[in-house]
Amino acid sequence: TAMYNLSSYNTGPFTLSGIPGLEQYHVWISIPFCFIYFVAIMCNSILVYLIVVEHSLHTPMFFFLSMLALTDLILSTTCVPKTLSIFWFGPQKISFPGCLTQLFFLHYTFVLDSAILLAMAFDRYVAICSPLRYTTILTPKAIVKIAVGISLRSFCVFVPCVFLVNRLPFCKTHIIAHTYCEHIGVARLACADISINIWYGFSVPIMTVIIDVILIAVSYTLILGAVFRLPSRDARQKALGTCGSHICVILMFYIPAFFSILAHRFGHNVPRTFHIMFANLYVIIPPALNPIVYGVKTKQIRDKVILLLFPKR
């Protein structure tokens, strides 16, 4: 292919037009959106605050939980403020670097969320299957290594996509029929061959996430096996309670994700409106529900939240 003169193509900003087919309902859609976003920001902030200030919560499980909360804050804040401005003020311009930044953080936090859920599954596996070795396996040093490792892995998985989009010439339309920039949506506007974008953007994150899912499934199978071998009914219920909240969060995260990715790749008869509505719910519902599920299910957090909101007179 001839080398394009990139400077003449990539300078122009893109226009994010919102949810195609629902433009007249944007203001109404913004009401629940704004509320859920507010809940996500509040709940995740409270969760991080509690985990930081409470010494009793300085354990590996809560460290990973605070990582999940921070990642959810980045995920929703990357997309939702721009989306709300589209709902309230009509189509919004976004610069090309702004668009690249948004798609990087969107996908980076997605892959990172998946890795954090895996780290949490590993933490529960060690706690329940070899509790006596828990403190020797999950030392502060090991936890820092895990945190840095999963952050770097997510970075390495997604950085190539930014370069793959950056090299594309955009000489057709600059209107993105979406509320935020995501990799394939932006790549499809290019007037060049994007097969490598589709191939890389689909296969590498999917493979990464599928490996996470398989490892999570293995660890929970082993956990459940160990739980049902516990002698006392009380101990069984306690272990199942903790795992229950994890499994809820895992299903909430992966089911919509796989649906969205597969619909992108193969669902040519899925209406665009439905697809984009779903993509919007996806960056806002899990971040709002994760801290609530953990808060309600985890006694330590539940007690601390009650103390924070209703201090003893």
PDB file of N, CA, C and O in Angstrom, residues 103-157:
ATOM      1  N   LEU A 103     -10.041   5.482  23.998  1.00  0.00           N
ATOM      2  CA  LEU A 103     -10.135   4.056  23.666  1.00  0.00           C
ATOM      3  C   LEU A 103      -9.075   3.246  24.388  1.00  0.00           C
ATOM      4  O   LEU A 103      -9.310   2.107  24.786  1.00  0.00           O
ATOM      5  N   PHE A 104      -7.905   3.861  24.649  1.00  0.00           N
ATOM      6  CA  PHE A 104      -6.877   3.135  25.401  1.00  0.00           C
ATOM      7  C   PHE A 104      -7.360   2.835  26.827  1.00  0.00           C
ATOM      8  O   PHE A 104      -7.326   1.694  27.273  1.00  0.00           O
ATOM      9  N   PHE A 105      -7.822   3.879  27.527  1.00  0.00           N
ATOM     10  CA  PHE A 105      -8.227   3.671  28.923  1.00  0.00           C
ATOM     11  C   PHE A 105      -9.442   2.763  29.039  1.00  0.00           C
ATOM     12  O   PHE A 105      -9.545   1.961  29.975  1.00  0.00           O
ATOM     13  N   LEU A 106     -10.354   2.865  28.074  1.00  0.00           N
ATOM     14  CA  LEU A 106     -11.536   1.999  28.077  1.00  0.00           C
ATOM     15  C   LEU A 106     -11.119   0.529  28.031  1.00  0.00           C
ATOM     16  O   LEU A 106     -11.521  -0.277  28.875  1.00  0.00           O
ATOM     17  N   HIS A 107     -10.295   0.185  27.044  1.00  0.00           N
ATOM     18  CA  HIS A 107      -9.927  -1.217  26.875  1.00  0.00           C
ATOM     19  C   HIS A 107      -8.897  -1.673  27.912  1.00  0.00           C
ATOM     20  O   HIS A 107      -8.916  -2.821  28.345  1.00  0.00           O
ATOM     21  N   TYR A 108      -8.019  -0.763  28.306  1.00  0.00           N
ATOM     22  CA  TYR A 108      -7.011  -1.096  29.326  1.00  0.00           C
ATOM     23  C   TYR A 108      -7.693  -1.470  30.644  1.00  0.00           C
ATOM     24  O   TYR A 108      -7.377  -2.495  31.247  1.00  0.00           O
ATOM     25  N   THR A 109      -8.649  -0.660  31.073  1.00  0.00           N
ATOM     26  CA  THR A 109      -9.321  -0.952  32.349  1.00  0.00           C
ATOM     27  C   THR A 109     -10.158  -2.225  32.245  1.00  0.00           C
ATOM     28  O   THR A 109     -10.285  -2.961  33.213  1.00  0.00           O
ATOM     29  N   PHE A 110     -10.676  -2.494  31.040  1.00  0.00           N
ATOM     30  CA  PHE A 110     -11.450  -3.721  30.838  1.00  0.00           C
ATOM     31  C   PHE A 110     -10.573  -4.955  31.061  1.00  0.00           C
ATOM     32  O   PHE A 110     -10.914  -5.863  31.818  1.00  0.00           O
ATOM     33  N   VAL A 111      -9.398  -4.979  30.410  1.00  0.00           N
ATOM     34  CA  VAL A 111      -8.491  -6.124  30.538  1.00  0.00           C
ATOM     35  C   VAL A 111      -7.937  -6.191  31.968  1.00  0.00           C
ATOM     36  O   VAL A 111      -7.742  -7.271  32.528  1.00  0.00           O
ATOM     37  N   LEU A 112      -7.729  -5.028  32.584  1.00  0.00           N
ATOM     38  CA  LEU A 112      -7.225  -4.979  33.965  1.00  0.00           C
ATOM     39  C   LEU A 112      -8.271  -5.506  34.958  1.00  0.00           C
ATOM     40  O   LEU A 112      -7.941  -6.275  35.870  1.00  0.00           O
ATOM     41  N   ASP A 113      -9.529  -5.115  34.753  1.00  0.00           N
ATOM     42  CA  ASP A 113     -10.625  -5.635  35.590  1.00  0.00           C
ATOM     43  C   ASP A 113     -10.626  -7.161  35.592  1.00  0.00           C
ATOM     44  O   ASP A 113     -10.759  -7.795  36.639  1.00  0.00           O
ATOM     45  N   SER A 114     -10.483  -7.716  34.396  1.00  0.00           N
ATOM     46  CA  SER A 114     -10.475  -9.168  34.249  1.00  0.00           C
ATOM     47  C   SER A 114      -9.329  -9.788  35.044  1.00  0.00           C
ATOM     48  O   SER A 114      -9.514 -10.780  35.756  1.00  0.00           O
ATOM     49  N   ALA A 115      -8.146  -9.177  34.963  1.00  0.00           N
ATOM     50  CA  ALA A 115      -6.983  -9.696  35.686  1.00  0.00           C
ATOM     51  C   ALA A 115      -7.148  -9.578  37.205  1.00  0.00           C
ATOM     52  O   ALA A 115      -6.718 -10.457  37.953  1.00  0.00           O
ATOM     53  N   ILE A 116      -7.796  -8.481  37.643  1.00  0.00           N
ATOM     54  CA  ILE A 116      -8.022  -8.304  39.094  1.00  0.00           C
ATOM     55  C   ILE A 116      -8.985  -9.382  39.603  1.00  0.00           C
ATOM     56  O   ILE A 116      -8.779  -9.944  40.682  1.00  0.00           O
ATOM     57  N   LEU A 117     -10.008  -9.692  38.813  1.00  0.00           N
ATOM     58  CA  LEU A 117     -10.940 -10.754  39.226  1.00  0.00           C
ATOM     59  C   LEU A 117     -10.208 -12.087  39.353  1.00  0.00           C
ATOM     60  O   LEU A 117     -10.492 -12.884  40.239  1.00  0.00           O
ATOM     61  N   LEU A 118      -9.236 -12.307  38.464  1.00  0.00           N
ATOM     62  CA  LEU A 118      -8.420 -13.530  38.551  1.00  0.00           C
ATOM     63  C   LEU A 118      -7.567 -13.514  39.827  1.00  0.00           C
ATOM     64  O   LEU A 118      -7.484 -14.524  40.542  1.00  0.00           O
ATOM     65  N   ALA A 119      -6.948 -12.372  40.131  1.00  0.00           N
ATOM     66  CA  ALA A 119      -6.129 -12.262  41.346  1.00  0.00           C
ATOM     67  C   ALA A 119      -6.982 -12.525  42.591  1.00  0.00           C
ATOM     68  O   ALA A 119      -6.544 -13.189  43.542  1.00  0.00           O
ATOM     69  N   MET A 120      -8.235 -12.018  42.565  1.00  0.00           N
ATOM     70  CA  MET A 120      -9.135 -12.227  43.706  1.00  0.00           C
ATOM     71  C   MET A 120      -9.515 -13.700  43.838  1.00  0.00           C
ATOM     72  O   MET A 120      -9.640 -14.222  44.948  1.00  0.00           O
ATOM     73  N   ALA A 121      -9.695 -14.359  42.697  1.00  0.00           N
ATOM     74  CA  ALA A 121     -10.020 -15.790  42.726  1.00  0.00           C
ATOM     75  C   ALA A 121      -8.845 -16.581  43.298  1.00  0.00           C
ATOM     76  O   ALA A 121      -9.033 -17.504  44.103  1.00  0.00           O
ATOM     77  N   PHE A 122      -7.626 -16.190  42.917  1.00  0.00           N
ATOM     78  CA  PHE A 122      -6.428 -16.854  43.437  1.00  0.00           C
ATOM     79  C   PHE A 122      -6.320 -16.653  44.956  1.00  0.00           C
ATOM     80  O   PHE A 122      -6.032 -17.580  45.705  1.00  0.00           O
ATOM     81  N   ASP A 123      -6.591 -15.415  45.383  1.00  0.00           N
ATOM     82  CA  ASP A 123      -6.563 -15.087  46.814  1.00  0.00           C
ATOM     83  C   ASP A 123      -7.538 -15.978  47.603  1.00  0.00           C
ATOM     84  O   ASP A 123      -7.186 -16.541  48.639  1.00  0.00           O
ATOM     85  N   ARG A 124      -8.774 -16.115  47.096  1.00  0.00           N
ATOM     86  CA  ARG A 124      -9.766 -16.968  47.776  1.00  0.00           C
ATOM     87  C   ARG A 124      -9.349 -18.430  47.746  1.00  0.00           C
ATOM     88  O   ARG A 124      -9.568 -19.166  48.707  1.00  0.00           O
ATOM     89  N   TYR A 125      -8.745 -18.841  46.621  1.00  0.00           N
ATOM     90  CA  TYR A 125      -8.287 -20.241  46.488  1.00  0.00           C
ATOM     91  C   TYR A 125      -7.264 -20.567  47.583  1.00  0.00           C
ATOM     92  O   TYR A 125      -7.380 -21.571  48.274  1.00  0.00           O
ATOM     93  N   VAL A 126      -6.266 -19.669  47.742  1.00  0.00           N
ATOM     94  CA  VAL A 126      -5.231 -19.906  48.762  1.00  0.00           C
ATOM     95  C   VAL A 126      -5.867 -19.864  50.159  1.00  0.00           C
ATOM     96  O   VAL A 126      -5.588 -20.718  51.009  1.00  0.00           O
ATOM     97  N   ALA A 127      -6.767 -18.879  50.400  1.00  0.00           N
ATOM     98  CA  ALA A 127      -7.375 -18.714  51.728  1.00  0.00           C
ATOM     99  C   ALA A 127      -8.192 -19.936  52.142  1.00  0.00           C
ATOM    100  O   ALA A 127      -8.200 -20.316  53.309  1.00  0.00           O
ATOM    101  N   ILE A 128      -8.865 -20.552  51.165  1.00  0.00           N
ATOM    102  CA  ILE A 128      -9.776 -21.647  51.517  1.00  0.00           C
ATOM    103  C   ILE A 128      -9.110 -23.017  51.361  1.00  0.00           C
ATOM    104  O   ILE A 128      -9.338 -23.919  52.155  1.00  0.00           O
ATOM    105  N   CYS A 129      -8.255 -23.159  50.332  1.00  0.00           N
ATOM    106  CA  CYS A 129      -7.653 -24.480  50.084  1.00  0.00           C
ATOM    107  C   CYS A 129      -6.359 -24.731  50.848  1.00  0.00           C
ATOM    108  O   CYS A 129      -6.021 -25.875  51.112  1.00  0.00           O
ATOM    109  N   SER A 130      -5.591 -23.676  51.162  1.00  0.00           N
ATOM    110  CA  SER A 130      -4.434 -23.908  52.057  1.00  0.00           C
ATOM    111  C   SER A 130      -4.281 -22.737  53.020  1.00  0.00           C
ATOM    112  O   SER A 130      -3.346 -21.942  52.921  1.00  0.00           O
ATOM    113  N   PRO A 131      -5.250 -22.623  53.963  1.00  0.00           N
ATOM    114  CA  PRO A 131      -5.286 -21.453  54.862  1.00  0.00           C
ATOM    115  C   PRO A 131      -4.029 -21.307  55.723  1.00  0.00           C
ATOM    116  O   PRO A 131      -3.645 -20.187  56.054  1.00  0.00           O
ATOM    117  N   LEU A 132      -3.373 -22.403  56.056  1.00  0.00           N
ATOM    118  CA  LEU A 132      -2.201 -22.310  56.929  1.00  0.00           C
ATOM    119  C   LEU A 132      -1.020 -21.660  56.222  1.00  0.00           C
ATOM    120  O   LEU A 132      -0.143 -21.083  56.854  1.00  0.00           O
ATOM    121  N   ARG A 133      -1.003 -21.753  54.870  1.00  0.00           N
ATOM    122  CA  ARG A 133       0.110 -21.174  54.115  1.00  0.00           C
ATOM    123  C   ARG A 133      -0.247 -19.809  53.524  1.00  0.00           C
ATOM    124  O   ARG A 133       0.560 -19.223  52.797  1.00  0.00           O
ATOM    125  N   TYR A 134      -1.448 -19.325  53.855  1.00  0.00           N
ATOM    126  CA  TYR A 134      -1.940 -18.073  53.255  1.00  0.00           C
ATOM    127  C   TYR A 134      -0.970 -16.915  53.441  1.00  0.00           C
ATOM    128  O   TYR A 134      -0.595 -16.235  52.495  1.00  0.00           O
ATOM    129  N   THR A 135      -0.521 -16.698  54.686  1.00  0.00           N
ATOM    130  CA  THR A 135       0.349 -15.534  54.953  1.00  0.00           C
ATOM    131  C   THR A 135       1.748 -15.714  54.374  1.00  0.00           C
ATOM    132  O   THR A 135       2.427 -14.728  54.095  1.00  0.00           O
ATOM    133  N   THR A 136       2.174 -16.963  54.168  1.00  0.00           N
ATOM    134  CA  THR A 136       3.503 -17.159  53.575  1.00  0.00           C
ATOM    135  C   THR A 136       3.454 -17.059  52.049  1.00  0.00           C
ATOM    136  O   THR A 136       4.444 -16.693  51.426  1.00  0.00           O
ATOM    137  N   ILE A 137       2.305 -17.390  51.457  1.00  0.00           N
ATOM    138  CA  ILE A 137       2.182 -17.286  49.984  1.00  0.00           C
ATOM    139  C   ILE A 137       1.884 -15.843  49.589  1.00  0.00           C
ATOM    140  O   ILE A 137       2.571 -15.261  48.754  1.00  0.00           O
ATOM    141  N   LEU A 138       0.846 -15.262  50.201  1.00  0.00           N
ATOM    142  CA  LEU A 138       0.441 -13.899  49.817  1.00  0.00           C
ATOM    143  C   LEU A 138       1.074 -12.868  50.756  1.00  0.00           C
ATOM    144  O   LEU A 138       0.386 -12.185  51.515  1.00  0.00           O
ATOM    145  N   THR A 139       2.374 -12.752  50.665  1.00  0.00           N
ATOM    146  CA  THR A 139       3.095 -11.733  51.441  1.00  0.00           C
ATOM    147  C   THR A 139       2.892 -10.373  50.769  1.00  0.00           C
ATOM    148  O   THR A 139       2.545 -10.325  49.583  1.00  0.00           O
ATOM    149  N   PRO A 140       3.105  -9.274  51.499  1.00  0.00           N
ATOM    150  CA  PRO A 140       2.977  -7.950  50.856  1.00  0.00           C
ATOM    151  C   PRO A 140       3.800  -7.828  49.573  1.00  0.00           C
ATOM    152  O   PRO A 140       3.351  -7.236  48.586  1.00  0.00           O
ATOM    153  N   LYS A 141       4.994  -8.441  49.569  1.00  0.00           N
ATOM    154  CA  LYS A 141       5.860  -8.395  48.391  1.00  0.00           C
ATOM    155  C   LYS A 141       5.194  -9.111  47.201  1.00  0.00           C
ATOM    156  O   LYS A 141       5.200  -8.611  46.066  1.00  0.00           O
ATOM    157  N   ALA A 142       4.610 -10.277  47.482  1.00  0.00           N
ATOM    158  CA  ALA A 142       3.940 -11.061  46.431  1.00  0.00           C
ATOM    159  C   ALA A 142       2.755 -10.290  45.867  1.00  0.00           C
ATOM    160  O   ALA A 142       2.511 -10.288  44.654  1.00  0.00           O
ATOM    161  N   ILE A 143       2.022  -9.601  46.743  1.00  0.00           N
ATOM    162  CA  ILE A 143       0.846  -8.854  46.306  1.00  0.00           C
ATOM    163  C   ILE A 143       1.250  -7.701  45.396  1.00  0.00           C
ATOM    164  O   ILE A 143       0.608  -7.460  44.370  1.00  0.00           O
ATOM    165  N   VAL A 144       2.327  -7.003  45.769  1.00  0.00           N
ATOM    166  CA  VAL A 144       2.808  -5.901  44.929  1.00  0.00           C
ATOM    167  C   VAL A 144       3.228  -6.449  43.561  1.00  0.00           C
ATOM    168  O   VAL A 144       2.921  -5.861  42.517  1.00  0.00           O
ATOM    169  N   LYS A 145       3.921  -7.612  43.572  1.00  0.00           N
ATOM    170  CA  LYS A 145       4.329  -8.239  42.306  1.00  0.00           C
ATOM    171  C   LYS A 145       3.108  -8.563  41.437  1.00  0.00           C
ATOM    172  O   LYS A 145       3.119  -8.330  40.228  1.00  0.00           O
ATOM    173  N   ILE A 146       2.072  -9.125  42.056  1.00  0.00           N
ATOM    174  CA  ILE A 146       0.853  -9.468  41.312  1.00  0.00           C
ATOM    175  C   ILE A 146       0.232  -8.194  40.732  1.00  0.00           C
ATOM    176  O   ILE A 146      -0.120  -8.138  39.556  1.00  0.00           O
ATOM    177  N   ALA A 147       0.122  -7.142  41.558  1.00  0.00           N
ATOM    178  CA  ALA A 147      -0.505  -5.885  41.127  1.00  0.00           C
ATOM    179  C   ALA A 147       0.251  -5.265  39.950  1.00  0.00           C
ATOM    180  O   ALA A 147      -0.351  -4.864  38.950  1.00  0.00           O
ATOM    181  N   VAL A 148       1.580  -5.214  40.071  1.00  0.00           N
ATOM    182  CA  VAL A 148       2.395  -4.643  38.987  1.00  0.00           C
ATOM    183  C   VAL A 148       2.306  -5.526  37.750  1.00  0.00           C
ATOM    184  O   VAL A 148       2.154  -5.036  36.627  1.00  0.00           O
ATOM    185  N   GLY A 149       2.353  -6.835  37.966  1.00  0.00           N
ATOM    186  CA  GLY A 149       2.289  -7.786  36.848  1.00  0.00           C
ATOM    187  C   GLY A 149       1.013  -7.656  36.042  1.00  0.00           C
ATOM    188  O   GLY A 149       1.060  -7.557  34.811  1.00  0.00           O
ATOM    189  N   ILE A 150      -0.135  -7.609  36.733  1.00  0.00           N
ATOM    190  CA  ILE A 150      -1.405  -7.535  35.982  1.00  0.00           C
ATOM    191  C   ILE A 150      -1.578  -6.163  35.328  1.00  0.00           C
ATOM    192  O   ILE A 150      -2.146  -6.063  34.239  1.00  0.00           O
ATOM    193  N   SER A 151      -1.053  -5.105  35.960  1.00  0.00           N
ATOM    194  CA  SER A 151      -1.154  -3.775  35.341  1.00  0.00           C
ATOM    195  C   SER A 151      -0.319  -3.718  34.058  1.00  0.00           C
ATOM    196  O   SER A 151      -0.764  -3.185  33.049  1.00  0.00           O
ATOM    197  N   LEU A 152       0.890  -4.291  34.127  1.00  0.00           N
ATOM    198  CA  LEU A 152       1.765  -4.316  32.952  1.00  0.00           C
ATOM    199  C   LEU A 152       1.188  -5.199  31.854  1.00  0.00           C
ATOM    200  O   LEU A 152       1.251  -4.853  30.682  1.00  0.00           O
ATOM    201  N   ARG A 153       0.625  -6.334  32.250  1.00  0.00           N
ATOM    202  CA  ARG A 153       0.057  -7.239  31.244  1.00  0.00           C
ATOM    203  C   ARG A 153      -1.054  -6.537  30.460  1.00  0.00           C
ATOM    204  O   ARG A 153      -1.092  -6.587  29.234  1.00  0.00           O
ATOM    205  N   SER A 154      -1.933  -5.852  31.196  1.00  0.00           N
ATOM    206  CA  SER A 154      -3.048  -5.171  30.533  1.00  0.00           C
ATOM    207  C   SER A 154      -2.538  -4.071  29.607  1.00  0.00           C
ATOM    208  O   SER A 154      -3.078  -3.847  28.529  1.00  0.00           O
ATOM    209  N   PHE A 155      -1.483  -3.394  30.039  1.00  0.00           N
ATOM    210  CA  PHE A 155      -0.876  -2.325  29.239  1.00  0.00           C
ATOM    211  C   PHE A 155      -0.314  -2.906  27.940  1.00  0.00           C
ATOM    212  O   PHE A 155      -0.586  -2.397  26.847  1.00  0.00           O
ATOM    213  N   CYS A 156       0.431  -4.011  28.069  1.00  0.00           N
ATOM    214  CA  CYS A 156       1.065  -4.625  26.889  1.00  0.00           C
ATOM    215  C   CYS A 156       0.035  -5.199  25.920  1.00  0.00           C
ATOM    216  O   CYS A 156       0.248  -5.186  24.712  1.00  0.00           O
ATOM    217  N   VAL A 157      -1.071  -5.707  26.452  1.00  0.00           N
ATOM    218  CA  VAL A 157      -2.117  -6.275  25.585  1.00  0.00           C
ATOM    219  C   VAL A 157      -2.742  -5.167  24.757  1.00  0.00           C
ATOM    220  O   VAL A 157      -3.047  -5.346  23.589  1.00  0.00           O
TER     221      VAL A 157
END
